[in-house]
mmCIF file of C-alpha atoms and ligand atoms in Angstrom:
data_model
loop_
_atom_site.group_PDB
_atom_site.id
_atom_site.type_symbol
_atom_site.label_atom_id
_atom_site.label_comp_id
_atom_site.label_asym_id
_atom_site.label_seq_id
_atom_site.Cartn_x
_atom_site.Cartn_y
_atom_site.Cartn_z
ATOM 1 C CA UNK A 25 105.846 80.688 99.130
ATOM 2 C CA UNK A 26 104.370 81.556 102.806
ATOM 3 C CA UNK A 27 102.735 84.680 103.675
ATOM 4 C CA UNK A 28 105.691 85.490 105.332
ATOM 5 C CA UNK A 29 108.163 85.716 101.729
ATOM 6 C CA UNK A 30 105.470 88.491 100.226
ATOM 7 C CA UNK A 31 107.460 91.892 100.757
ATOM 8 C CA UNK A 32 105.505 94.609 102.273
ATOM 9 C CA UNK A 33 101.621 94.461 103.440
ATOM 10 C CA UNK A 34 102.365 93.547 106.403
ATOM 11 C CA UNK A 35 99.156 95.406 108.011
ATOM 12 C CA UNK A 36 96.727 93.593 105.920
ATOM 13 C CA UNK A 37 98.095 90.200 105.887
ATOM 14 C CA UNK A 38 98.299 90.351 109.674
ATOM 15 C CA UNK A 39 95.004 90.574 109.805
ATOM 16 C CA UNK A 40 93.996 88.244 106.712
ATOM 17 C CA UNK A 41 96.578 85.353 109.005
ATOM 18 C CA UNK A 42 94.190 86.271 111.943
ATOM 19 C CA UNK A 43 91.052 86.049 110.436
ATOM 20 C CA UNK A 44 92.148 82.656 108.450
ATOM 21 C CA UNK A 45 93.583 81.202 112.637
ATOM 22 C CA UNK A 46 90.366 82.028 113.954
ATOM 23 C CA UNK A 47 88.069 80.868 110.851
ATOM 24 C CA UNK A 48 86.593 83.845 110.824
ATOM 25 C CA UNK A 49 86.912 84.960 107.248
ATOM 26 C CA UNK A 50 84.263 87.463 105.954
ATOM 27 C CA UNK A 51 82.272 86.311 102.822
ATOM 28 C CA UNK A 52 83.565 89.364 101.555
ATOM 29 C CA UNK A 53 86.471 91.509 101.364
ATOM 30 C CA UNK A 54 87.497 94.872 99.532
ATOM 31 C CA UNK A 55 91.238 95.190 98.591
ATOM 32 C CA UNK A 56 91.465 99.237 98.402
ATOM 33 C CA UNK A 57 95.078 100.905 96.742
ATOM 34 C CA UNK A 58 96.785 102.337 94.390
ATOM 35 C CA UNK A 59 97.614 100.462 91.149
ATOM 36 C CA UNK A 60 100.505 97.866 91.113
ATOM 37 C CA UNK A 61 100.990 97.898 94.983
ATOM 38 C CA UNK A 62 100.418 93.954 95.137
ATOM 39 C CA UNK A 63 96.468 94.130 96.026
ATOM 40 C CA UNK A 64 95.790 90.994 93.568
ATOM 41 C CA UNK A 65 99.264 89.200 95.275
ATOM 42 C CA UNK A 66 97.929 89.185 98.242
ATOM 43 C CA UNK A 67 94.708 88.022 97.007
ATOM 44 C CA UNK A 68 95.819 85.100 95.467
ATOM 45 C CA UNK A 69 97.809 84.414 98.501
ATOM 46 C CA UNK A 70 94.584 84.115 100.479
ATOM 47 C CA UNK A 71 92.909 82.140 98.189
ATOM 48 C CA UNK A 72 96.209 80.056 98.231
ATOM 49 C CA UNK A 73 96.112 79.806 102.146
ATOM 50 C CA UNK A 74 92.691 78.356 101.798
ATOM 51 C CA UNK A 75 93.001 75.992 99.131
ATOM 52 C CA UNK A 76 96.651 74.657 100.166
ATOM 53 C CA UNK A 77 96.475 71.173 100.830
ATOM 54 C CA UNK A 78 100.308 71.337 102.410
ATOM 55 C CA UNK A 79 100.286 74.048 105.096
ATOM 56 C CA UNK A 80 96.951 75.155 107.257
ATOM 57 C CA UNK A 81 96.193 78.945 107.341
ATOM 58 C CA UNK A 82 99.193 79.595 104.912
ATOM 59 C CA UNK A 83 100.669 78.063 101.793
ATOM 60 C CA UNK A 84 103.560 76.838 99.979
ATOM 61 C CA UNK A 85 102.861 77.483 96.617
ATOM 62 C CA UNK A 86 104.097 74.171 95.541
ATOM 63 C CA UNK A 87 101.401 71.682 95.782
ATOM 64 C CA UNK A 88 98.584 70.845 93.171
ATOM 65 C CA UNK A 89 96.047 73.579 95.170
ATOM 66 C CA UNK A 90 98.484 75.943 95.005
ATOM 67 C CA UNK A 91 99.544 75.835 91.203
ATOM 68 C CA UNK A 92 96.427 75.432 90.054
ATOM 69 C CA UNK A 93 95.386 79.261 91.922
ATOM 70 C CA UNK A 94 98.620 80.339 90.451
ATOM 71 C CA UNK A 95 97.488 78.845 86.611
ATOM 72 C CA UNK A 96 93.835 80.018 87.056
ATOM 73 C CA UNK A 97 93.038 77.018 86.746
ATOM 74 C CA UNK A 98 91.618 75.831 90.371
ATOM 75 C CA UNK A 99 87.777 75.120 89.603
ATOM 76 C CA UNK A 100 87.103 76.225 93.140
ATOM 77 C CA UNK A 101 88.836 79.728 92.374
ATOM 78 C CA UNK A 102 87.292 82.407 89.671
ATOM 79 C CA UNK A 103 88.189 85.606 88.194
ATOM 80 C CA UNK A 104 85.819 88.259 87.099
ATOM 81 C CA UNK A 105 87.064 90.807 84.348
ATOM 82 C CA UNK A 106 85.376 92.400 81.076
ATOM 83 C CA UNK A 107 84.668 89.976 78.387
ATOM 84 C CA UNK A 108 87.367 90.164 75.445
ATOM 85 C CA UNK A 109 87.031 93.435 73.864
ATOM 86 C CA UNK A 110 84.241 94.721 76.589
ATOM 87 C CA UNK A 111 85.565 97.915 78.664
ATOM 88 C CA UNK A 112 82.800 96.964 81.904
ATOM 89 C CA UNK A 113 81.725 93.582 83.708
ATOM 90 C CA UNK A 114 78.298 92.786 83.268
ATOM 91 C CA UNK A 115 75.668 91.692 84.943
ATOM 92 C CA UNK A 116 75.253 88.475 83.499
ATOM 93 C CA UNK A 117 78.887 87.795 84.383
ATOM 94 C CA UNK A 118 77.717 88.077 87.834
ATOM 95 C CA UNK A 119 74.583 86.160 87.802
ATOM 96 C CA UNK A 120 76.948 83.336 86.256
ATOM 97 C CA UNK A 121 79.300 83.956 89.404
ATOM 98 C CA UNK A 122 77.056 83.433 91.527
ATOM 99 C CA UNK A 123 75.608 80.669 90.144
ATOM 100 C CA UNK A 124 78.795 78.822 90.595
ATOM 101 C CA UNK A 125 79.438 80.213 94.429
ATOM 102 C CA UNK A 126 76.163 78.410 95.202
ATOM 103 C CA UNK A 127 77.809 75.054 94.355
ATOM 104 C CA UNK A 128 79.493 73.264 96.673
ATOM 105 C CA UNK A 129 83.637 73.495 96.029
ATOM 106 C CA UNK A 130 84.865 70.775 94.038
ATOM 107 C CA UNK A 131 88.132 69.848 95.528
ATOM 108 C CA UNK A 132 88.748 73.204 97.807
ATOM 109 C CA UNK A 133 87.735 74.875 101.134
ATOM 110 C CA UNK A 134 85.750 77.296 99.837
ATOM 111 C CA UNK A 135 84.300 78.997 96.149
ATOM 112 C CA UNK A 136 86.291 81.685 95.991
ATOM 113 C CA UNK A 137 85.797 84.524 93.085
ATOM 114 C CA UNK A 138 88.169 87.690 92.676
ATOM 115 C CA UNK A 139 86.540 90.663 90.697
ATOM 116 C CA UNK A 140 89.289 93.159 89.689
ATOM 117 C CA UNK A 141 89.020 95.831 88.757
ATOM 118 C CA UNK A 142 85.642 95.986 90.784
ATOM 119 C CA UNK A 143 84.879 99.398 89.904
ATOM 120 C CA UNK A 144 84.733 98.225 86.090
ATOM 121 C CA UNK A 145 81.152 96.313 87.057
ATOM 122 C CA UNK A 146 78.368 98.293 85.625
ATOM 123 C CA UNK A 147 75.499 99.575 87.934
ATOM 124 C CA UNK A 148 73.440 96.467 87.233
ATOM 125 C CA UNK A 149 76.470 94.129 87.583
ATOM 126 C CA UNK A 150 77.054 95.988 91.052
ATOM 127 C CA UNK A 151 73.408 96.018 92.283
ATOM 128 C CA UNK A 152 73.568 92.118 91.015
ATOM 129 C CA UNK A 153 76.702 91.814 93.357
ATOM 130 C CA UNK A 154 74.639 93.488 96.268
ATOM 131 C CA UNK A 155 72.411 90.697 95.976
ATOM 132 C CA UNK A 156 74.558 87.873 96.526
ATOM 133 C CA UNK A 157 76.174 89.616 99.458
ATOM 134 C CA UNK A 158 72.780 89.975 101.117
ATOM 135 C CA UNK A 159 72.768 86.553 101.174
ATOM 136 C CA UNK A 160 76.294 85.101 100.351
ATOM 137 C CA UNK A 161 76.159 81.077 98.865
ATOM 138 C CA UNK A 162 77.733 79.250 102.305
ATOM 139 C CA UNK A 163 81.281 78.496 102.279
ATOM 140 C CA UNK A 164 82.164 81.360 99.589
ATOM 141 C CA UNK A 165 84.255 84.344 99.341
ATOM 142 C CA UNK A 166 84.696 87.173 97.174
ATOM 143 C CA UNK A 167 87.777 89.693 96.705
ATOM 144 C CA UNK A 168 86.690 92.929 95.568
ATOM 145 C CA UNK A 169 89.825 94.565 94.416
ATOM 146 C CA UNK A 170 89.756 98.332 93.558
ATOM 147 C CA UNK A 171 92.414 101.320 93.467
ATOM 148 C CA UNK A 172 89.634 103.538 95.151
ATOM 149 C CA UNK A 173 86.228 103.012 96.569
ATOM 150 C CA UNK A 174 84.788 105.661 94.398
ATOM 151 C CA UNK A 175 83.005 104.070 91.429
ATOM 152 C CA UNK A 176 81.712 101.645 94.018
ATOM 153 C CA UNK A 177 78.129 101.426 95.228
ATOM 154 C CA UNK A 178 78.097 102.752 99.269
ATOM 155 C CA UNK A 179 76.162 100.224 99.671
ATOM 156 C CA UNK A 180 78.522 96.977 98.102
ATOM 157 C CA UNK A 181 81.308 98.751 99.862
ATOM 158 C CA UNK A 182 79.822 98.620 103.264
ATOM 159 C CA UNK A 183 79.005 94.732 102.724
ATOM 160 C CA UNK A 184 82.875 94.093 102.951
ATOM 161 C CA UNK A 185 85.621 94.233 104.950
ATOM 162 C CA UNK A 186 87.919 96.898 103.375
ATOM 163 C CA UNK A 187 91.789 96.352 103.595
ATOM 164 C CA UNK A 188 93.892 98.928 102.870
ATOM 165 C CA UNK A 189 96.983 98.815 100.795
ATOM 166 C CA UNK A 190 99.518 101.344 100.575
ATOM 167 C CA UNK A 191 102.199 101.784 98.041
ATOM 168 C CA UNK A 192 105.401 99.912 99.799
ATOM 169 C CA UNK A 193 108.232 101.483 101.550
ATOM 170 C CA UNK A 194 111.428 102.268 98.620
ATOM 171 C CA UNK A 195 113.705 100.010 101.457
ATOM 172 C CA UNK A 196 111.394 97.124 101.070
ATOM 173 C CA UNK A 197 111.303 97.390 97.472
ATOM 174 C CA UNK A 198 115.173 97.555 97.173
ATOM 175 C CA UNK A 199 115.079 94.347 99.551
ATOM 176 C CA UNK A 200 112.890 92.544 96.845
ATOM 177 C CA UNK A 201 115.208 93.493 93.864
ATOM 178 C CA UNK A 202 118.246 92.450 95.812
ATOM 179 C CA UNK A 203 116.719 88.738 96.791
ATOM 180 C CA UNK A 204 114.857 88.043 93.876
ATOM 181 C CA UNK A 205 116.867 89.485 90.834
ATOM 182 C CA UNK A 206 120.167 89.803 91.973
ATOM 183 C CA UNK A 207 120.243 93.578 91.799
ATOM 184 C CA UNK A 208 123.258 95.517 92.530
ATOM 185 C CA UNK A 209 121.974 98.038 95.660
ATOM 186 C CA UNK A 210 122.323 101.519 93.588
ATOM 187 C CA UNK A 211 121.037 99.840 90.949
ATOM 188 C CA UNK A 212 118.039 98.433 92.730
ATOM 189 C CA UNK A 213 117.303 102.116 94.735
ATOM 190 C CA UNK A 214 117.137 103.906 91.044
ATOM 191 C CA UNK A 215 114.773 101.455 90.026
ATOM 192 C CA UNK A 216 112.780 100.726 93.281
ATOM 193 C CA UNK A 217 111.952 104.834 93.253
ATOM 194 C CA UNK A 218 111.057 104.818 89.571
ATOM 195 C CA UNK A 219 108.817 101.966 90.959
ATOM 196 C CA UNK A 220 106.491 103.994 93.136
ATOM 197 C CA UNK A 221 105.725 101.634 95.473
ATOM 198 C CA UNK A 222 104.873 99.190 93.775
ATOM 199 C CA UNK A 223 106.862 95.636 93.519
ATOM 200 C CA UNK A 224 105.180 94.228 90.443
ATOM 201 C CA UNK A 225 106.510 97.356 88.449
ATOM 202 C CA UNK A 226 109.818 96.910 89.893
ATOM 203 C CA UNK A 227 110.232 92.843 89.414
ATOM 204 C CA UNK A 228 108.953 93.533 86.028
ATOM 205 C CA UNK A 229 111.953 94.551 83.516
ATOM 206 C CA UNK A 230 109.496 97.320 82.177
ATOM 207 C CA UNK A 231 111.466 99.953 84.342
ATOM 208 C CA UNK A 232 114.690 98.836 82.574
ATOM 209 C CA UNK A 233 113.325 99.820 79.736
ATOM 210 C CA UNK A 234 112.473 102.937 81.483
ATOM 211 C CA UNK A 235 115.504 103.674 82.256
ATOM 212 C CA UNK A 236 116.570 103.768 78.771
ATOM 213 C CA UNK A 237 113.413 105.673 77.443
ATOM 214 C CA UNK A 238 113.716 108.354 80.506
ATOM 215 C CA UNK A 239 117.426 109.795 78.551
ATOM 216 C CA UNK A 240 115.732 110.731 75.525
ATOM 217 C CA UNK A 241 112.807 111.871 77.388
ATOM 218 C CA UNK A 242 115.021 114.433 79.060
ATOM 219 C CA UNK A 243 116.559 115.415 76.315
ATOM 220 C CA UNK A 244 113.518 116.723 75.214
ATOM 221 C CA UNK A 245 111.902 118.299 78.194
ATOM 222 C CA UNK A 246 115.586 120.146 78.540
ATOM 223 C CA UNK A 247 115.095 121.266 74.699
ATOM 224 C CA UNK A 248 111.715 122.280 74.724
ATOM 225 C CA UNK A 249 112.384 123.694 78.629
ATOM 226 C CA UNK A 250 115.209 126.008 76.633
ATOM 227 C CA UNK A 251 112.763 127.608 74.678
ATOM 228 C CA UNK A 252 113.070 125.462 71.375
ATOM 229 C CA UNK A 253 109.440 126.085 69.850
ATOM 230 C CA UNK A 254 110.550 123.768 67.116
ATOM 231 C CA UNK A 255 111.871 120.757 69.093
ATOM 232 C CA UNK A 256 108.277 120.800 70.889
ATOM 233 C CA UNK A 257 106.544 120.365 67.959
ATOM 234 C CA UNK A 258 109.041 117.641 66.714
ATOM 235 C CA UNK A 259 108.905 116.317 70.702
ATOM 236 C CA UNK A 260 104.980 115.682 70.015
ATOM 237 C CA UNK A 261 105.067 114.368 66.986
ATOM 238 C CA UNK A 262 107.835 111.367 68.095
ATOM 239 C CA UNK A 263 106.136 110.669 71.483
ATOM 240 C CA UNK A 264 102.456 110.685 70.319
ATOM 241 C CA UNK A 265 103.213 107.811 67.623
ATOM 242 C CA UNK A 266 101.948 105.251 70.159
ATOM 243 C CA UNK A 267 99.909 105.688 73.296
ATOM 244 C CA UNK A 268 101.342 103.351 75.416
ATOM 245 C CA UNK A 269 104.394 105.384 74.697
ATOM 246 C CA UNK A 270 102.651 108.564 75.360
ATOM 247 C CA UNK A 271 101.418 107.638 78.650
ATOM 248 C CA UNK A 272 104.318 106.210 80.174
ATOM 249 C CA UNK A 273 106.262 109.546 78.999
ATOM 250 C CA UNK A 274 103.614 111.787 80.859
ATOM 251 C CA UNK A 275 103.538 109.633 83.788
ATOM 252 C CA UNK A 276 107.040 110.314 84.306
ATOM 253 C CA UNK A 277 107.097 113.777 83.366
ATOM 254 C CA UNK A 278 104.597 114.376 86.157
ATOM 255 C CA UNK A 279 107.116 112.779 88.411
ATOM 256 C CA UNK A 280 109.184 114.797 87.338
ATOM 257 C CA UNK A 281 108.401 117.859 87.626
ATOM 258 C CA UNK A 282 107.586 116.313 91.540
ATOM 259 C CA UNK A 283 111.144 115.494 91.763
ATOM 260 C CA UNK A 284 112.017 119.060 91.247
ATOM 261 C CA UNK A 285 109.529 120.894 93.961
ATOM 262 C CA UNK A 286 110.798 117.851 96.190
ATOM 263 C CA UNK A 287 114.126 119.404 95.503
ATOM 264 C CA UNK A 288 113.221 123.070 95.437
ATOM 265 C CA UNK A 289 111.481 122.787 98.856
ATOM 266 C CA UNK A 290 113.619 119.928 100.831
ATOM 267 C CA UNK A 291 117.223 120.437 98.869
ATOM 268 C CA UNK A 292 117.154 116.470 99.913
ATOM 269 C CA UNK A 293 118.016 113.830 97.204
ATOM 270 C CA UNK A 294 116.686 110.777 99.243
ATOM 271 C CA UNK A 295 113.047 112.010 98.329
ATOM 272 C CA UNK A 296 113.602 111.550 94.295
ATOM 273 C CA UNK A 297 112.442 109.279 92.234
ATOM 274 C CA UNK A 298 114.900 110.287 89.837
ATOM 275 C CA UNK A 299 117.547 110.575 92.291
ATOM 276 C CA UNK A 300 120.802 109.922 89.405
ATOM 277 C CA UNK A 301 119.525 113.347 87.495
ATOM 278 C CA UNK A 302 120.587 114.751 91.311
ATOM 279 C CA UNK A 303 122.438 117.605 89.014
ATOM 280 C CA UNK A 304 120.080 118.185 86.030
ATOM 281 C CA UNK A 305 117.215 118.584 88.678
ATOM 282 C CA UNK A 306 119.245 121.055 90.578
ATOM 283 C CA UNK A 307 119.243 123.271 88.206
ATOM 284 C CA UNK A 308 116.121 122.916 87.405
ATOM 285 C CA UNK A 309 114.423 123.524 90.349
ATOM 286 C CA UNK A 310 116.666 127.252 90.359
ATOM 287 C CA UNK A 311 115.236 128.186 87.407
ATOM 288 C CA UNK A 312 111.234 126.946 87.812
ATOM 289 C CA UNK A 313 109.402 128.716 90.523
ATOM 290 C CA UNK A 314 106.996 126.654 92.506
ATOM 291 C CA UNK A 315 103.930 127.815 91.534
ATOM 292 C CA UNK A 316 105.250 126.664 87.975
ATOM 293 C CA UNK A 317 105.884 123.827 88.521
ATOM 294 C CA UNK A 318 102.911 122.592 90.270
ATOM 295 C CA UNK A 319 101.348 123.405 86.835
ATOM 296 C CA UNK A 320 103.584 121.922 85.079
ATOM 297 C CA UNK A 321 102.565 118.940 86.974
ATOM 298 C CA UNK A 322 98.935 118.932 86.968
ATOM 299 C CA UNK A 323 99.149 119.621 83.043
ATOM 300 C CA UNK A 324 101.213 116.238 82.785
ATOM 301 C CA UNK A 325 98.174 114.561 84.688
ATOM 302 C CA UNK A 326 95.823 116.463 82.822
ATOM 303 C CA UNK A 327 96.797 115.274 79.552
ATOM 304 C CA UNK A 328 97.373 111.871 80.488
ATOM 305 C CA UNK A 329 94.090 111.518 81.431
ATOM 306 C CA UNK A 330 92.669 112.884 78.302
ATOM 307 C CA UNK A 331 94.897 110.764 76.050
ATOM 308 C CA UNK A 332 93.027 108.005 77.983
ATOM 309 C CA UNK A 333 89.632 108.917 76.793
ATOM 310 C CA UNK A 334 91.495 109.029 73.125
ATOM 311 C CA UNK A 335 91.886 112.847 72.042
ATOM 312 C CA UNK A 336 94.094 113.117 69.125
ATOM 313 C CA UNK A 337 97.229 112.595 70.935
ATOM 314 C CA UNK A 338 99.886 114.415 68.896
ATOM 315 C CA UNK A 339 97.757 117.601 69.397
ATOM 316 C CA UNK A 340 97.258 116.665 73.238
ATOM 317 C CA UNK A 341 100.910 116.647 73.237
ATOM 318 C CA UNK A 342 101.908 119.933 71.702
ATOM 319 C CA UNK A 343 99.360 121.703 74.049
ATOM 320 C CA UNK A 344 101.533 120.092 76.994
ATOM 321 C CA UNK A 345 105.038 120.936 75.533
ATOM 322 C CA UNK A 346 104.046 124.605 74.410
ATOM 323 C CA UNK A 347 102.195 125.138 77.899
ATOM 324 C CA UNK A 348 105.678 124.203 79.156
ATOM 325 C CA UNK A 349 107.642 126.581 76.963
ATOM 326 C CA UNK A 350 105.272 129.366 78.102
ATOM 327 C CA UNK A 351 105.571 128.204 82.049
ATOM 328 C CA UNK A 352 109.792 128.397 81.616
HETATM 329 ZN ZN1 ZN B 554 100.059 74.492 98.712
#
């Protein structure tokens, strides 16, 4: 699969295809966007376009090179992640890494290492990093791939060439689901906007599934929206059983609640990522004032984001759903 079959990116990969023409490739690069966007695609693609023994400066993803980036299993191409069961990378992770960037490549171009999520190396692990960057092994390259710069050290970031990613175009995304899966095109626009912007989500099957989890969640926003102090209660209790559960609700709550300013301000239902509730979020945004609903909003954030640093999640839950029968 050439560069040219990866939907979207086109900014970044133009100038990853220049830098691989000219031979010019950094011994470093930062991969900067939000989650799911196709940062670590494109990243293996590169390491791909190096290793491919088929095409030059691009790849096909068929031959031995190829599969073996694909498998993880290229001894010229690493990964850096926490240990099993270890939340941070450590530093002796990266001393390792760089022991092995300082070998020669086996069969390949060049060592190549990807380190994602990079903002999950520790201080020392990062300082470690710094190190090697200083003075990067010949012939290597590492991938620093992050959703934001800001758990970075300044001084790591400025030893790389940062790439920006951005969350791909809904039309692109509908493209994808039509070529690869088949997708009916209404079918494939409700899904692409539950997507995001991002193509992974979307190829997935997990927003199928979301789909059919986003009915019942409705059901109980509209209940607990009509003033039902009881089915809020009962609301936490069901949807706080299992985190993943909870977080995926309150992620979509908070784009919900963005689907209905989008609709309060622009009456437009291109912009939603909901866009077959058209009529449920009508009359929703008549009855929510704005000011309300940007609250709404920010609570759904706000209590995904303590859920994540595991509060007692049923409790989390009823502070959202009762803040929410107060706000309507
Ligand atoms: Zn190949």
């Amino acid at each position: 699969m050439p560069f040219r079959e990866i939907f979207g990116h086109d900014k970044p990969l133009a100038i990853l295809r220049r830098a691989l023409e000219r031979d010019r490739l950094p011994h470093a690069y930062l991969f900067v966007g939000p989650e799911g966007v196709g940062k670590k695609t494109v990243a293996l693609a590169l390491a791909q376009a190096i290793q491919c023994q088929e095409i030059a400066n691009d790849f096909c993803g068929r031959c031995a090179d190829c599969i073996r980036v694909t498998h993880r299993n290229h001894p010229d191409f690493h990964e850096l992640e926490p240990g099993p069961g270890k939340k941070e990378i450590s530093i002796q992770q990266v001393r390792d890494l760089e022991r092995e960037l300082s070998l020669r490549p086996f069969c390949g171009r060049r060592k190549i290492a990807v380190v994602d999520p990079a903002c999950l190396m520790n201080t020392a692990a990062q300082n470690a990093l710094l190190k090697t960057l200083e003075e990067p092994p010949q012939g290597s390259l590492i991938i620093l791939i992050s959703t934001s710069t800001g758990g970075l050290l300044p001084t790591l970031v400025s030893r790389c060439v940062r790439l920006f990613f951005t969350p791909v175009p809904v039309d692109v995304v509908v493209e994808l689901l039509v070529a690869r899966k088949g997708a009916q095109r209404e079918q494939a626009r409700l899904l692409a906007n539950l997507a995001m912007g991002s193509p992974g989500r979307a190829l997935s099957g997990e927003l199928d599934l979301l789909v059919e989890r986003r009915r019942v969640w409705l059901e109980k926003i509209a209940a607990v929206g009509a003033g039902d102090y009881r089915a809020a209660l009962a609301a936490a209790e069901e949807l706080g059983a299992a985190k993943e559960e909870t977080l995926r609700f309150l992620e979509w709550a908070e784009g919900w609640y963005r689907d209905i300013m989008v609709y309060a301000v622009r009456k437009d239902d291109n912009q939603l990522l909901n866009r077959d509730c058209e009529e449920v979020i009508r009359q929703q945004a008549d009855r929510y004032s704005l000011e309300r609903l940007l609250v709404l909003r920010s609570r759904a954030a706000r209590t995904a984001a303590r859920i994540q640093r595991n509060v007692n999640r049923r409790l989390a839950l009823e502070n959202f759903f009762l803040q929410t029968l107060r706000a309507s």
